[in-house]
């Protein structure tokens, strides 16, 4: 109508993932319906006050890394030798004597696994629900303000599961003689999964495991935020916006990555590998920044010249302390994952238990020249980023011990910081 706009949609997402031989190892071809509903209300009928909202479900396809990793038959092998000495010049070992064949902890000998043994059967695609409610209001001729509330809830996650002993034990209980399995399976983390093994005759057999049998918590990721803003629209002289967001992100998984450990390999993190690494995993997530202030804008101080600035202040992300399992003595490494468990000093250490990183502040400034003789299509720009040269840590090493009883020398050391001050000069032309 003249005051109300509705946007109603229904989307169907389907995904199929293939290995390098063109064989599918995940088929998510059943309808995955994603409803969308958006609404906007022009309260006064003159555009001065708008209330809006949106609700929807969003599906995410699996990234490429599992197709080039777990499903591809990559090579990662080792071979072991003894030695009798060390070359004093090069430092290389001498007098080598081989005492092992080529071995691989994950059976990574370059042979693609049977695609049926790569992923749990009937995996649900990763998806989340999102809800937004907000308003925009005119304050005066050039000023507007508004607020927006956002809530996101993760419903399903895909990651790898590597506690294969649970699969083979269940297969034996079902009367199957196991011939081969994959070293890890892609699964819906924190949910029941059905695994496919090959028996000694090469026949595929299905092995179901409940969430309880896998020893996993339910998947959880919750995000909510409240945003407040004040904007001065461009009046021929200047434009500016001031923005503040309060938010929280918490649960036992971020999704396809882990910010808190900077672990690479999407959908292949330590999360969900086994029940032990998921103990005490519920807490504030690595990308949680409760307070973020932003101010940015530009000033047309001459017909051909424009100055701009951006300022951001953000509260620090949570810190982790990861260590050996339990008290580090009784059974320090039940899954052979080293110092990757949510324990610190022998006590449970959920995400964020080690405090938070410091606030970060960043000021960027720029100036742009658009000559009138080029009809303002040509622009020369100079920008300086991080003018204050702030270099506060944005990531500290979270692993407490290098080996049982031996503290890591770099625990708590800032391995990543803000980028130092740098400048950029650019020329652009708008066609």
XYZ file of C-alpha atoms in Angstrom:
431
model
C 0.000 0.000 0.000
C 1.095 3.644 0.129
C 2.518 3.109 3.627
C 3.241 -0.607 4.013
C 5.603 -2.729 1.930
C 5.772 -6.508 2.337
C 8.437 -8.716 0.807
C 7.551 -12.418 1.000
C 9.828 -15.109 -0.369
C 10.619 -18.794 -0.282
C 14.045 -20.030 -1.372
C 15.167 -23.610 -1.944
C 18.891 -24.271 -1.550
C 20.484 -27.534 -2.697
C 24.171 -28.441 -2.707
C 26.261 -31.260 -4.166
C 29.985 -31.546 -3.448
C 32.400 -33.473 -5.667
C 35.932 -34.800 -5.305
C 38.601 -34.304 -7.986
C 37.285 -37.333 -9.903
C 33.816 -35.846 -10.264
C 32.308 -38.208 -7.664
C 29.855 -36.681 -5.227
C 30.601 -37.161 -1.547
C 27.793 -34.969 -0.193
C 24.343 -34.631 -1.744
C 21.982 -32.150 -0.153
C 19.388 -32.335 -2.906
C 16.234 -32.638 -0.830
C 14.343 -29.343 -0.574
C 15.898 -27.043 2.007
C 13.257 -24.366 2.279
C 14.336 -20.942 3.452
C 11.348 -18.654 4.132
C 11.902 -14.880 4.063
C 9.557 -12.185 5.314
C 10.333 -8.479 5.234
C 8.092 -5.548 6.156
C 8.452 -1.761 6.144
C 5.920 0.746 7.493
C 5.987 4.445 6.600
C 4.319 5.570 9.804
C 3.535 9.192 8.860
C 3.222 8.660 5.144
C 5.922 11.226 4.339
C 9.088 9.173 4.744
C 10.018 10.827 8.046
C 9.515 7.744 10.237
C 10.003 4.159 9.100
C 9.676 0.920 11.082
C 11.025 -2.233 9.452
C 11.614 -5.880 10.195
C 12.905 -9.043 8.595
C 12.855 -12.753 9.410
C 14.521 -15.457 7.390
C 16.499 -18.665 7.208
C 19.823 -18.771 5.386
C 21.678 -21.869 4.146
C 25.424 -22.007 3.579
C 27.179 -24.280 1.117
C 30.244 -26.269 2.147
C 33.542 -24.517 1.323
C 36.033 -25.970 -1.132
C 38.562 -27.209 1.438
C 36.873 -30.596 2.212
C 36.827 -31.395 -1.520
C 40.568 -30.755 -1.741
C 41.307 -32.344 1.633
C 39.298 -35.115 3.273
C 37.610 -36.178 0.026
C 40.623 -35.776 -2.268
C 43.181 -38.233 -0.987
C 45.894 -35.713 -0.159
C 49.397 -36.827 0.796
C 50.814 -36.194 4.274
C 53.351 -38.847 5.229
C 56.350 -39.302 7.520
C 59.272 -41.693 7.653
C 61.460 -42.265 10.707
C 65.230 -42.700 11.081
C 67.852 -42.884 13.787
C 71.092 -40.931 13.389
C 74.583 -41.084 14.786
C 75.701 -37.487 14.563
C 75.075 -33.944 13.354
C 76.979 -32.143 10.602
C 78.698 -29.206 12.369
C 78.333 -26.935 9.326
C 74.813 -27.617 8.073
C 73.236 -29.001 11.240
C 71.854 -31.958 9.240
C 71.771 -35.402 10.855
C 74.375 -37.931 9.710
C 74.576 -41.709 9.858
C 70.893 -42.178 9.076
C 69.353 -45.608 9.595
C 65.773 -46.098 8.451
C 63.554 -47.939 10.926
C 60.052 -47.310 9.530
C 58.232 -47.409 6.267
C 56.307 -44.387 5.058
C 53.461 -43.805 7.524
C 50.561 -41.369 7.877
C 48.555 -40.631 10.984
C 45.422 -39.929 8.932
C 45.964 -42.545 6.193
C 46.848 -39.679 3.875
C 48.724 -41.605 1.209
C 47.346 -39.725 -1.783
C 44.591 -42.257 -2.458
C 41.088 -40.742 -2.628
C 38.774 -42.471 -0.139
C 35.542 -44.057 -1.248
C 33.231 -41.004 -1.499
C 30.601 -42.827 0.553
C 32.965 -42.867 3.540
C 33.755 -39.134 3.514
C 30.601 -37.733 5.101
C 27.690 -38.794 7.235
C 24.668 -39.835 5.246
C 21.958 -37.230 4.722
C 23.862 -34.267 6.177
C 21.871 -31.123 6.797
C 23.399 -27.997 5.303
C 24.727 -25.412 7.722
C 22.009 -22.832 8.311
C 20.888 -20.104 10.663
C 17.772 -18.060 11.373
C 17.965 -14.272 11.535
C 15.502 -11.722 12.915
C 15.802 -7.928 12.547
C 13.615 -5.134 13.898
C 14.455 -1.445 13.574
C 13.373 2.101 12.828
C 14.651 5.248 11.071
C 13.416 8.690 12.207
C 14.002 12.188 10.862
C 15.264 14.554 13.548
C 15.533 17.727 11.428
C 16.194 18.724 7.835
C 19.631 17.041 7.733
C 19.670 14.756 10.773
C 18.231 11.255 11.161
C 18.561 8.662 13.902
C 17.563 5.075 14.344
C 18.004 1.751 16.066
C 18.172 -1.875 14.980
C 17.920 -5.151 16.916
C 19.372 -8.338 15.416
C 19.159 -11.942 16.602
C 20.844 -14.904 14.875
C 20.562 -18.577 15.824
C 22.642 -21.384 14.325
C 20.596 -24.503 13.591
C 23.090 -26.893 12.005
C 26.857 -27.034 11.519
C 29.169 -29.237 9.426
C 32.646 -30.159 10.649
C 34.868 -33.222 10.795
C 34.581 -36.033 13.357
C 37.660 -38.205 13.935
C 36.819 -40.559 16.815
C 36.629 -43.498 14.420
C 36.841 -46.049 17.235
C 33.242 -45.227 18.154
C 32.185 -45.982 14.566
C 34.054 -49.283 14.311
C 32.898 -50.424 17.752
C 29.276 -49.747 16.802
C 29.828 -51.527 13.476
C 31.150 -54.588 15.317
C 28.157 -54.493 17.665
C 25.899 -54.545 14.603
C 27.710 -57.619 13.311
C 29.781 -55.988 10.562
C 33.400 -56.923 9.915
C 35.095 -53.625 9.188
C 37.281 -53.498 6.118
C 38.005 -49.775 5.889
C 36.781 -46.403 7.048
C 37.879 -42.867 6.442
C 40.219 -41.275 9.015
C 37.638 -38.550 9.695
C 34.056 -38.005 8.571
C 32.241 -34.765 7.820
C 29.247 -34.704 10.150
C 26.534 -32.493 11.555
C 28.250 -31.485 14.785
C 26.240 -32.177 17.915
C 23.575 -34.214 16.120
C 22.945 -37.876 15.283
C 24.861 -39.094 12.221
C 24.888 -42.188 10.051
C 28.339 -43.335 8.929
C 29.176 -45.576 5.979
C 31.929 -48.178 6.334
C 33.178 -50.808 3.907
C 33.167 -54.376 5.185
C 35.839 -56.928 4.292
C 33.908 -57.789 1.111
C 33.861 -54.158 0.008
C 30.153 -53.740 0.710
C 28.917 -50.450 2.122
C 27.293 -50.746 5.537
C 25.509 -48.004 7.459
C 26.419 -47.367 11.096
C 24.158 -44.939 12.996
C 25.401 -43.086 16.071
C 23.220 -40.866 18.224
C 24.484 -37.592 19.643
C 24.718 -39.272 23.042
C 26.753 -42.170 21.631
C 29.153 -39.661 20.082
C 29.346 -37.881 23.462
C 28.627 -34.471 21.973
C 26.782 -31.399 23.258
C 24.123 -29.841 21.076
C 25.405 -27.241 18.586
C 24.948 -23.724 19.874
C 25.702 -20.295 18.513
C 23.649 -17.280 19.508
C 24.229 -13.716 18.405
C 22.274 -10.649 19.374
C 22.994 -6.971 18.910
C 21.481 -3.530 19.421
C 22.647 -0.763 17.106
C 22.069 2.967 17.640
C 23.049 5.579 15.082
C 22.857 9.283 14.302
C 23.430 10.550 10.747
C 23.967 13.989 9.226
C 23.051 13.724 5.555
C 25.271 15.473 3.025
C 24.175 19.098 2.685
C 26.736 20.190 0.126
C 29.346 20.715 2.853
C 29.650 17.601 5.031
C 28.333 14.146 5.842
C 28.767 12.258 9.093
C 27.515 9.166 10.900
C 27.952 8.072 14.502
C 27.248 4.438 15.277
C 27.319 2.259 18.401
C 26.693 -1.491 18.502
C 26.303 -3.604 21.613
C 26.457 -7.303 20.775
C 27.113 -10.742 22.230
C 28.170 -13.925 20.448
C 28.264 -17.112 22.499
C 27.921 -20.874 22.214
C 30.113 -23.917 21.580
C 30.940 -23.346 17.896
C 31.476 -20.419 15.547
C 30.568 -22.466 12.481
C 33.130 -23.160 9.780
C 36.155 -21.614 11.485
C 37.689 -20.818 14.871
C 38.658 -17.203 15.427
C 39.982 -17.902 18.914
C 42.800 -20.166 17.635
C 43.236 -18.730 14.115
C 42.820 -22.272 12.825
C 42.746 -22.504 9.041
C 40.735 -25.041 7.071
C 37.045 -24.207 6.906
C 34.716 -26.986 8.124
C 37.772 -28.837 9.407
C 38.497 -27.322 12.807
C 39.296 -29.135 16.044
C 35.673 -28.602 17.085
C 33.571 -31.798 16.983
C 36.619 -34.030 16.308
C 35.863 -35.970 19.498
C 33.921 -35.629 22.717
C 36.929 -34.546 24.790
C 37.714 -31.369 22.847
C 34.057 -30.362 23.200
C 34.018 -30.526 26.997
C 33.737 -27.024 28.521
C 33.383 -25.589 24.995
C 30.370 -23.385 25.762
C 31.275 -19.730 26.277
C 31.792 -16.404 24.526
C 32.987 -16.990 20.981
C 36.201 -15.703 19.454
C 34.516 -12.996 17.386
C 32.650 -11.496 20.344
C 33.243 -7.721 20.632
C 30.520 -6.386 22.963
C 31.123 -2.686 22.254
C 31.973 -1.087 18.904
C 31.911 2.677 18.310
C 32.276 4.133 14.826
C 32.363 7.687 13.527
C 32.990 8.470 9.894
C 32.265 11.119 7.302
C 33.660 13.599 4.814
C 33.968 17.376 4.372
C 33.704 19.172 1.046
C 35.975 22.086 2.025
C 36.454 23.298 -1.576
C 34.663 22.582 -4.882
C 37.341 20.100 -5.975
C 38.604 18.918 -2.588
C 37.185 16.525 -0.025
C 38.617 15.354 3.309
C 37.442 12.173 5.005
C 37.928 10.350 8.257
C 37.013 7.084 9.964
C 37.372 6.276 13.648
C 36.653 2.907 15.259
C 36.908 1.832 18.890
C 36.176 -1.818 19.679
C 36.309 -3.796 22.893
C 38.723 -6.712 22.873
C 37.870 -10.255 21.880
C 37.838 -13.013 24.531
C 41.022 -14.922 25.312
C 41.336 -18.682 25.602
C 43.549 -20.868 27.723
C 43.846 -24.356 26.233
C 45.738 -27.171 27.893
C 45.959 -30.885 28.472
C 42.862 -32.794 29.472
C 41.671 -32.779 33.083
C 44.400 -32.336 35.634
C 47.027 -32.992 32.957
C 48.345 -36.043 34.835
C 45.681 -38.748 35.261
C 44.808 -38.955 31.556
C 46.386 -35.894 29.939
C 45.648 -36.733 26.311
C 42.733 -39.178 25.858
C 42.242 -38.293 22.186
C 45.920 -37.596 21.361
C 45.161 -33.929 20.676
C 47.927 -32.446 22.752
C 47.217 -29.171 24.492
C 43.932 -28.540 22.659
C 41.396 -29.174 25.410
C 39.315 -26.609 27.293
C 41.308 -27.050 30.509
C 43.783 -24.627 32.079
C 45.901 -25.286 35.195
C 43.928 -28.518 35.600
C 40.579 -26.714 35.758
C 37.770 -26.371 33.192
C 38.496 -23.394 30.929
C 35.566 -22.449 28.679
C 36.140 -19.843 25.929
C 36.826 -16.419 27.401
C 37.916 -17.760 30.794
C 41.350 -16.117 30.382
C 39.883 -12.609 30.138
C 39.812 -10.300 27.161
C 42.191 -8.599 24.805
C 42.558 -4.816 25.147
C 40.374 -2.324 23.340
C 41.551 -1.339 19.872
C 41.406 2.163 18.406
C 41.915 3.083 14.781
C 41.844 6.464 13.033
C 42.030 6.679 9.237
C 42.262 9.985 7.353
C 42.126 10.816 3.666
C 41.952 13.589 1.118
C 40.598 13.455 -2.436
C 41.025 15.850 -5.370
C 38.461 15.726 -8.209
C 39.382 18.292 -10.879
C 36.459 20.010 -12.502
C 38.151 19.908 -15.917
C 37.684 16.100 -15.827
C 33.980 16.504 -14.987
C 34.746 15.052 -11.519
C 35.272 11.599 -13.006
C 38.992 11.626 -12.296
C 40.121 11.434 -8.669
C 43.481 11.582 -6.905
C 43.381 10.249 -3.343
C 45.797 9.988 -0.436
C 44.912 7.976 2.665
C 46.716 7.284 5.909
C 45.492 4.256 7.860
C 45.977 3.849 11.610
C 47.190 7.419 11.960
C 47.896 6.931 15.682
C 50.018 3.849 14.875
C 48.173 1.733 17.457
C 49.554 -1.817 17.511
C 47.588 -3.511 20.243
C 47.369 -7.316 20.220
C 44.374 -8.844 18.448
C 45.371 -12.476 19.138
C 47.429 -14.090 21.878
C 48.730 -17.638 21.775
C 46.168 -19.698 23.741
C 48.035 -22.983 24.352
C 49.268 -23.334 27.926
C 51.643 -26.319 27.677
C 54.115 -27.448 25.030
C 54.006 -30.965 26.553
C 52.591 -32.370 29.807
C 54.208 -30.441 32.643
C 56.204 -28.170 30.315
C 54.726 -24.652 29.966
C 54.685 -23.190 26.481
C 57.187 -20.315 26.256
C 54.845 -18.298 24.038
C 51.599 -18.777 25.976
C 49.835 -15.412 26.148
C 52.235 -13.783 23.685
C 50.584 -11.438 21.194
C 51.121 -13.095 17.815
C 48.853 -10.735 15.864
C 48.510 -6.991 16.314
C 46.827 -4.147 14.504
C 48.462 -3.271 11.212
C 50.947 -0.435 11.756
C 50.458 2.973 10.190
C 50.581 2.894 6.396
C 49.638 5.162 3.496
C 48.018 4.657 0.108
C 48.018 6.872 -2.965
C 45.548 6.095 -5.710
C 44.165 7.413 -8.986
C 40.706 6.427 -10.203
C 38.465 7.274 -13.107
C 34.703 6.734 -13.138
C 33.366 5.829 -16.574
